[in-house]
Short mmCIF file of C-alpha atoms and ligand atoms in Angstrom, two decimals:
data_model
loop_
_atom_site.label_atom_id
_atom_site.label_comp_id
_atom_site.label_asym_id
_atom_site.label_seq_id
_atom_site.Cartn_x
_atom_site.Cartn_y
_atom_site.Cartn_z
CA UNK A 199 6.98 -47.57 56.60
CA UNK A 200 3.94 -47.96 54.38
CA UNK A 201 1.00 -45.56 54.73
CA UNK A 202 -2.34 -45.10 52.99
CA UNK A 203 -2.73 -41.40 52.34
CA UNK A 204 -5.22 -38.91 50.96
CA UNK A 205 -3.17 -37.33 48.18
CA UNK A 206 -6.12 -35.79 46.38
CA UNK A 207 -9.59 -35.17 47.82
CA UNK A 208 -12.22 -37.54 46.48
CA UNK A 209 -9.69 -40.05 45.10
CA UNK A 210 -8.83 -43.47 46.61
CA UNK A 211 -6.08 -43.51 49.24
CA UNK A 212 -2.59 -44.04 47.84
CA UNK A 213 -0.08 -46.42 49.35
CA UNK A 214 3.11 -44.44 50.01
CA UNK A 215 6.43 -45.93 51.18
CA UNK A 216 8.85 -43.74 53.07
CA UNK A 217 11.59 -44.09 55.68
CA UNK A 218 10.26 -44.88 59.17
CA UNK A 219 10.72 -41.70 61.24
CA UNK A 220 12.70 -41.60 64.51
CA UNK A 221 11.04 -40.05 67.57
CA UNK A 222 12.53 -36.81 68.93
CA UNK A 223 11.67 -34.91 72.14
CA UNK A 224 8.52 -36.34 73.73
CA UNK A 225 7.50 -38.33 70.64
CA UNK A 226 6.66 -42.03 70.74
CA UNK A 227 6.74 -44.31 67.68
CA UNK A 228 4.27 -47.19 67.55
CA UNK A 229 3.88 -50.16 65.26
CA UNK A 230 0.16 -50.15 64.40
CA UNK A 231 -1.64 -53.27 65.64
CA UNK A 232 -5.21 -52.21 64.87
CA UNK A 233 -6.77 -49.24 63.07
CA UNK A 234 -10.55 -48.80 63.12
CA UNK A 235 -12.31 -47.48 60.03
CA UNK A 236 -14.65 -44.62 60.89
CA UNK A 237 -17.46 -43.16 58.82
CA UNK A 238 -15.90 -39.71 59.11
CA UNK A 239 -12.94 -41.02 57.09
CA UNK A 240 -15.26 -40.74 54.10
CA UNK A 241 -15.70 -37.00 54.75
CA UNK A 242 -11.98 -36.63 55.38
CA UNK A 243 -11.07 -38.34 52.11
CA UNK A 244 -13.66 -36.20 50.32
CA UNK A 245 -12.14 -33.13 51.98
CA UNK A 246 -15.39 -31.56 53.17
CA UNK A 247 -18.51 -31.80 55.33
CA UNK A 248 -21.94 -31.09 53.87
CA UNK A 249 -23.46 -28.04 55.58
CA UNK A 250 -26.75 -28.35 53.72
CA UNK A 251 -28.27 -25.99 51.17
CA UNK A 252 -25.38 -26.71 48.78
CA UNK A 253 -22.80 -25.31 51.24
CA UNK A 254 -19.64 -27.23 52.15
CA UNK A 255 -17.22 -27.00 55.06
CA UNK A 256 -13.76 -27.53 53.58
CA UNK A 257 -11.49 -29.54 55.86
CA UNK A 258 -8.50 -28.54 53.75
CA UNK A 259 -9.29 -24.86 54.35
CA UNK A 260 -9.52 -25.66 58.09
CA UNK A 261 -5.94 -26.88 58.06
CA UNK A 262 -5.83 -30.45 56.77
CA UNK A 263 -2.64 -30.63 54.72
CA UNK A 264 -2.29 -33.17 51.93
CA UNK A 265 -0.94 -35.75 51.66
CA UNK A 266 -2.14 -37.05 55.03
CA UNK A 267 -2.52 -40.59 56.38
CA UNK A 268 -6.05 -41.24 57.64
CA UNK A 269 -6.96 -43.48 60.59
CA UNK A 270 -7.81 -42.08 64.03
CA UNK A 271 -8.79 -45.24 65.97
CA UNK A 272 -5.46 -46.82 66.70
CA UNK A 273 -3.81 -49.30 68.99
CA UNK A 274 -0.08 -49.79 68.61
CA UNK A 275 2.94 -51.33 70.21
CA UNK A 276 5.65 -48.90 71.28
CA UNK A 277 8.78 -49.50 69.20
CA UNK A 278 10.84 -46.33 69.85
CA UNK A 279 10.77 -43.47 72.37
CA UNK A 280 12.07 -39.90 72.16
CA UNK A 281 14.59 -38.79 74.82
CA UNK A 282 11.97 -36.73 76.71
CA UNK A 283 9.05 -39.20 76.62
CA UNK A 284 8.23 -40.54 80.08
CA UNK A 285 5.95 -43.30 81.30
CA UNK A 286 6.15 -45.70 78.34
CA UNK A 287 8.58 -48.36 77.29
CA UNK A 288 9.25 -50.40 74.18
CA UNK A 289 6.78 -53.27 73.94
CA UNK A 290 3.88 -51.47 75.66
CA UNK A 291 0.50 -51.79 73.92
CA UNK A 292 -1.36 -48.52 73.95
CA UNK A 293 -4.59 -46.98 72.66
CA UNK A 294 -3.86 -43.65 70.98
CA UNK A 295 -6.19 -40.75 71.81
CA UNK A 296 -6.29 -38.91 68.49
CA UNK A 297 -8.07 -35.74 69.64
CA UNK A 298 -5.03 -33.61 70.23
CA UNK A 299 -4.88 -29.87 70.66
CA UNK A 300 -1.99 -27.46 71.13
CA UNK A 301 -1.60 -28.62 74.74
CA UNK A 302 -0.92 -25.06 75.94
CA UNK A 303 -4.08 -22.93 75.63
CA UNK A 304 -6.75 -22.54 78.33
CA UNK A 305 -9.02 -25.09 76.65
CA UNK A 306 -6.28 -27.72 76.55
CA UNK A 307 -5.17 -27.00 80.13
CA UNK A 308 -8.80 -27.39 81.25
CA UNK A 309 -8.58 -30.89 79.76
CA UNK A 310 -10.65 -30.43 76.62
CA UNK A 311 -7.95 -30.86 73.99
CA UNK A 312 -10.60 -32.10 71.57
CA UNK A 313 -12.06 -28.57 71.59
CA UNK A 314 -8.74 -26.72 71.11
CA UNK A 315 -8.89 -23.93 68.54
CA UNK A 316 -5.68 -25.27 67.01
CA UNK A 317 -6.66 -28.93 66.55
CA UNK A 318 -3.87 -31.37 65.74
CA UNK A 319 -5.96 -34.54 65.60
CA UNK A 320 -4.26 -37.73 64.48
CA UNK A 321 -5.61 -39.02 61.18
CA UNK A 322 -6.97 -35.56 60.32
CA UNK A 323 -4.33 -32.88 60.77
CA UNK A 324 -1.47 -35.28 61.52
CA UNK A 325 -0.68 -38.65 60.00
CA UNK A 326 -2.86 -41.44 61.36
CA UNK A 327 -2.89 -45.19 61.65
CA UNK A 328 -3.67 -46.47 58.15
CA UNK A 329 0.00 -47.23 58.18
CA UNK A 330 2.53 -49.71 59.46
CA UNK A 331 3.80 -47.08 61.94
CA UNK A 332 2.37 -44.12 63.81
CA UNK A 333 4.20 -41.24 65.50
CA UNK A 334 2.50 -39.75 68.58
CA UNK A 335 3.56 -36.33 69.89
CA UNK A 336 3.44 -37.08 73.62
CA UNK A 337 2.87 -40.07 75.94
CA UNK A 338 -0.18 -38.34 77.49
CA UNK A 339 -2.16 -39.47 74.42
CA UNK A 340 -1.34 -43.13 75.10
CA UNK A 341 -3.58 -45.31 77.27
CA UNK A 342 -2.90 -48.75 78.69
CA UNK A 343 -5.50 -51.21 77.38
CA UNK A 344 -4.57 -54.04 79.73
CA UNK A 345 -5.86 -57.30 78.29
CA UNK A 346 -8.40 -55.76 75.89
CA UNK A 347 -7.57 -57.17 72.42
CA UNK A 348 -6.23 -54.41 70.09
CA UNK A 349 -9.03 -54.78 67.53
CA UNK A 350 -11.64 -54.34 70.29
CA UNK A 351 -9.79 -51.44 71.94
CA UNK A 352 -9.12 -49.44 68.75
CA UNK A 353 -12.72 -48.25 68.16
CA UNK A 354 -12.80 -46.84 71.70
CA UNK A 355 -10.62 -43.96 70.45
CA UNK A 356 -13.41 -42.54 68.27
CA UNK A 357 -16.71 -44.38 68.23
CA UNK A 358 -16.19 -45.31 71.89
CA UNK A 359 -15.29 -41.94 73.35
CA UNK A 360 -17.69 -40.12 71.01
CA UNK A 361 -20.68 -42.14 72.20
CA UNK A 362 -19.44 -42.17 75.80
CA UNK A 363 -19.14 -38.35 75.71
CA UNK A 364 -22.67 -38.12 74.26
CA UNK A 365 -24.14 -40.57 76.82
CA UNK A 366 -22.60 -38.58 79.67
CA UNK A 367 -24.49 -35.51 78.42
CA UNK A 368 -27.80 -37.35 78.90
CA UNK A 369 -27.53 -36.83 82.65
CA UNK A 370 -29.59 -38.50 85.40
CA UNK A 371 -32.41 -39.67 83.09
CA UNK A 372 -29.97 -42.16 81.56
CA UNK A 373 -30.68 -44.47 84.49
CA UNK A 374 -34.39 -43.72 84.92
CA UNK A 375 -35.88 -43.35 81.42
CA UNK A 376 -35.43 -44.68 77.88
CA UNK A 377 -32.65 -43.07 75.84
CA UNK A 378 -33.26 -42.74 72.10
CA UNK A 379 -30.38 -43.49 69.77
CA UNK A 380 -30.66 -42.52 66.10
CA UNK A 381 -28.42 -44.62 63.86
CA UNK A 382 -27.56 -48.30 64.33
CA UNK A 383 -24.31 -48.45 62.36
CA UNK A 384 -20.95 -48.93 64.05
CA UNK A 385 -21.42 -45.85 66.22
CA UNK A 386 -24.97 -46.84 67.15
CA UNK A 387 -24.06 -50.35 68.28
CA UNK A 388 -21.15 -48.99 70.30
CA UNK A 389 -23.51 -46.43 71.88
CA UNK A 390 -25.97 -49.18 72.73
CA UNK A 391 -23.29 -51.34 74.33
CA UNK A 392 -21.91 -48.45 76.40
CA UNK A 393 -25.43 -47.37 77.39
CA UNK A 394 -25.86 -50.81 78.95
CA UNK A 395 -22.40 -50.73 80.57
CA UNK A 396 -23.21 -47.32 82.10
CA UNK A 397 -26.40 -48.66 83.67
CA UNK A 398 -28.80 -47.15 81.15
CA UNK A 399 -32.51 -47.80 81.75
CA UNK A 400 -33.38 -48.90 78.19
CA UNK A 401 -32.65 -47.83 74.64
CA UNK A 402 -34.94 -47.11 71.71
CA UNK A 403 -32.94 -47.35 68.49
CA UNK A 404 -33.94 -45.76 65.20
CA UNK A 405 -32.59 -46.67 61.76
CA UNK A 406 -33.98 -46.69 58.24
CA UNK A 407 -32.20 -49.97 57.42
CA UNK A 408 -34.04 -53.15 58.56
CA UNK A 409 -30.74 -55.09 58.85
CA UNK A 410 -29.31 -52.46 61.17
CA UNK A 411 -32.53 -52.41 63.23
CA UNK A 412 -32.25 -56.18 63.52
CA UNK A 413 -28.62 -55.85 64.68
CA UNK A 414 -29.71 -53.28 67.30
CA UNK A 415 -32.51 -55.53 68.49
CA UNK A 416 -30.04 -58.43 68.86
CA UNK A 417 -27.67 -56.14 70.75
CA UNK A 418 -30.34 -55.41 73.34
CA UNK A 419 -32.42 -52.45 72.16
CA UNK A 420 -35.78 -52.39 73.99
CA UNK A 421 -37.48 -51.18 70.81
CA UNK A 422 -36.42 -50.41 67.24
CA UNK A 423 -38.17 -47.94 64.97
CA UNK A 424 -37.95 -47.27 61.24
CA UNK A 425 -36.80 -43.66 60.98
CA UNK A 426 -38.26 -43.48 57.48
CA UNK A 427 -41.81 -44.26 58.64
CA UNK A 428 -44.14 -41.25 58.26
CA UNK A 429 -45.21 -41.62 61.90
CA UNK A 430 -41.68 -42.27 63.25
CA UNK A 431 -41.83 -39.43 65.81
CA UNK A 432 -45.22 -40.65 67.10
CA UNK A 433 -43.75 -44.15 67.44
CA UNK A 434 -40.84 -42.77 69.49
CA UNK A 435 -43.22 -40.81 71.71
CA UNK A 436 -45.23 -43.99 72.28
CA UNK A 437 -42.14 -46.16 72.90
CA UNK A 438 -40.78 -43.68 75.44
CA UNK A 439 -44.06 -43.23 77.29
CA UNK A 440 -44.73 -39.64 76.25
CA UNK A 441 -41.55 -38.39 74.59
CA UNK A 442 -37.80 -38.76 75.02
CA UNK A 443 -35.74 -37.02 77.68
CA UNK A 444 -32.70 -37.54 75.53
CA UNK A 445 -32.19 -38.29 71.85
CA UNK A 446 -28.66 -38.99 70.69
CA UNK A 447 -28.48 -38.32 66.96
CA UNK A 448 -25.53 -40.25 65.62
CA UNK A 449 -26.46 -39.50 62.00
CA UNK A 450 -26.82 -35.74 62.00
CA UNK A 451 -28.86 -35.27 58.84
CA UNK A 452 -31.71 -32.80 58.32
CA UNK A 453 -34.22 -35.65 58.64
CA UNK A 454 -32.75 -37.20 61.80
CA UNK A 455 -32.32 -33.87 63.62
CA UNK A 456 -35.95 -33.02 62.83
CA UNK A 457 -37.11 -36.45 64.00
CA UNK A 458 -35.05 -36.09 67.17
CA UNK A 459 -36.59 -32.72 68.03
CA UNK A 460 -40.10 -33.97 67.28
CA UNK A 461 -39.54 -36.93 69.62
CA UNK A 462 -38.61 -34.91 72.72
CA UNK A 463 -40.73 -34.51 75.82
CA UNK A 464 -40.90 -31.03 77.43
CA UNK A 465 -37.49 -30.43 79.01
CA UNK A 466 -35.85 -32.99 76.71
CA UNK A 467 -32.50 -32.74 74.99
CA UNK A 468 -31.26 -33.49 71.48
CA UNK A 469 -27.59 -34.40 71.51
CA UNK A 470 -26.12 -33.97 68.04
CA UNK A 471 -23.14 -36.15 67.26
CA UNK A 472 -23.29 -37.33 63.64
CA UNK A 473 -21.67 -35.35 60.85
CA UNK A 474 -23.73 -36.63 57.94
CA UNK A 475 -24.65 -33.05 57.08
CA UNK A 476 -27.61 -30.89 56.26
CA UNK A 477 -29.58 -28.10 57.89
CA UNK A 478 -32.97 -27.43 59.47
CA UNK A 479 -35.12 -24.36 60.00
CA UNK A 480 -36.66 -24.06 63.46
CA UNK A 481 -39.45 -21.99 64.93
CA UNK A 482 -38.13 -20.29 68.07
CA UNK A 483 -41.15 -20.16 70.43
CA UNK A 484 -41.21 -23.95 70.95
CA UNK A 485 -37.71 -23.77 72.48
CA UNK A 486 -38.75 -21.84 75.59
CA UNK A 487 -42.28 -23.26 75.60
CA UNK A 488 -41.05 -26.86 75.45
CA UNK A 489 -37.85 -26.01 77.38
CA UNK A 490 -35.85 -28.15 75.00
CA UNK A 491 -32.09 -28.17 74.44
CA UNK A 492 -29.92 -28.92 71.43
CA UNK A 493 -26.39 -29.78 72.40
CA UNK A 494 -23.47 -30.68 70.14
CA UNK A 495 -21.02 -33.34 71.26
CA UNK A 496 -17.62 -33.77 69.65
CA UNK A 497 -15.51 -36.84 70.52
CA UNK A 498 -14.35 -36.70 74.16
CA UNK A 499 -11.61 -35.51 76.46
CA UNK A 500 -8.48 -37.39 77.53
CA UNK A 501 -10.18 -37.87 80.92
CA UNK A 502 -13.22 -39.39 79.24
CA UNK A 503 -11.00 -41.77 77.28
CA UNK A 504 -9.44 -42.90 80.56
CA UNK A 505 -12.90 -43.28 82.18
CA UNK A 506 -14.08 -45.26 79.16
CA UNK A 507 -11.18 -47.71 79.28
CA UNK A 508 -11.78 -48.17 83.02
CA UNK A 509 -15.49 -48.78 82.34
CA UNK A 510 -14.71 -51.36 79.67
CA UNK A 511 -12.21 -53.12 81.93
CA UNK A 512 -14.68 -53.10 84.84
CA UNK A 513 -17.84 -54.17 83.01
CA UNK A 514 -16.44 -56.26 80.18
CA UNK A 515 -16.21 -55.37 76.54
CA UNK A 516 -19.02 -53.87 74.58
CA UNK A 517 -19.66 -56.82 72.29
CA UNK A 518 -20.36 -54.65 69.27
CA UNK A 519 -19.68 -56.63 66.09
CA UNK A 520 -16.15 -56.14 64.76
CA UNK A 521 -14.62 -57.48 61.55
CA UNK A 522 -10.87 -57.44 60.98
CA UNK A 523 -9.35 -57.02 57.52
CA UNK A 524 -5.79 -56.40 56.34
CA UNK A 525 -4.61 -52.79 56.04
CA UNK A 526 -4.17 -53.22 52.28
CA UNK A 527 -7.98 -53.58 51.94
CA UNK A 528 -8.58 -50.04 53.18
CA UNK A 529 -9.96 -48.62 49.93
CA UNK A 530 -12.39 -51.53 49.51
CA UNK A 531 -13.58 -51.06 53.11
CA UNK A 532 -14.16 -47.33 52.58
CA UNK A 533 -16.15 -48.13 49.44
CA UNK A 534 -18.38 -50.56 51.34
CA UNK A 535 -18.83 -48.03 54.12
CA UNK A 536 -19.90 -45.40 51.60
CA UNK A 537 -22.45 -47.84 50.18
CA UNK A 538 -23.81 -48.42 53.72
CA UNK A 539 -22.92 -52.13 53.55
CA UNK A 540 -20.91 -52.34 56.77
CA UNK A 541 -22.63 -53.63 59.91
CA UNK A 542 -20.68 -52.88 63.06
CA UNK A 543 -17.05 -51.89 62.84
CA UNK A 544 -14.18 -52.80 60.54
CA UNK A 545 -10.70 -52.76 62.06
CA UNK A 546 -7.61 -52.95 59.87
CA UNK A 547 -4.75 -55.10 61.06
CA UNK A 548 -1.19 -55.51 59.74
CA UNK A 549 -1.15 -57.55 56.51
ZN1 ZN B 59 -14.08 -41.34 63.89
ZN1 ZN B 60 -5.04 -25.87 72.84
#
């Protein structure tokens, strides 16, 4: 098997050849059919998240062991099954839910493996799908994609379930009022598509890049706003008829979080998703006086992944733009992503 691994933080991924492993116990071995490239792979290959003020959150110190194969948005075909793996057979095409926990603690048993204190996420703490093959610990992480093409299904594992999980946190105003989405990259366009599939009222999309705003407009945004404009918050307040009930910040920088808070109506909610990095200082009295909420949202649960696949099968595919490139181009794709040159999603396929 050939895998593209982080061997040293900050360096390009290295192509490593090693014997293809055999599944034991409940493990399932898949041949990778499609592996989506996610913006967080840049942070993972750097080895840290920016906490703002010069502080860094080291992913290596949090348990990422090098070398590790990146890639957490994967669809594969089952090629071998451990003796204790039930419910799958060779030849099945499955989406892999990468957000694995220990499977045994209270958090995992409640169904929120993505919030387990001992995370074992695929493509972060375990080898991921930038590889010819992928080993999955248990069949419960595998989801039938029916007739969804692999390259369209793969991004559901991260950008899909992450935006779905965030949209669910919007609550009843999703259907009655505009939802504001900050960031119109791959995550933003997926969020927009799912917002429509979930019966969202309308979406106001914010991005500093005119090309990305144009892409959002084409994809059905009711209004697009330049986040870099000095009066951006006032524009959002005007576009939402008095302020937003919900802002989903898919960027997560100091500037976007500030803009999101400034755009809320009384009682509104800022849902923080993006991991760009930074920090903000907040006055406390406006929280109770404006009755606002800041809520973090991290990926989604196994149940949400199942709901999402059902939604996509019921309503049709979110037609977010997707480009496919061979796995061997992974370093070039990451470079383009870092330069902000990727519109929509890139999915790697076997060479
Ligand atoms: Zn991701
Ligand atoms: Zn757990």
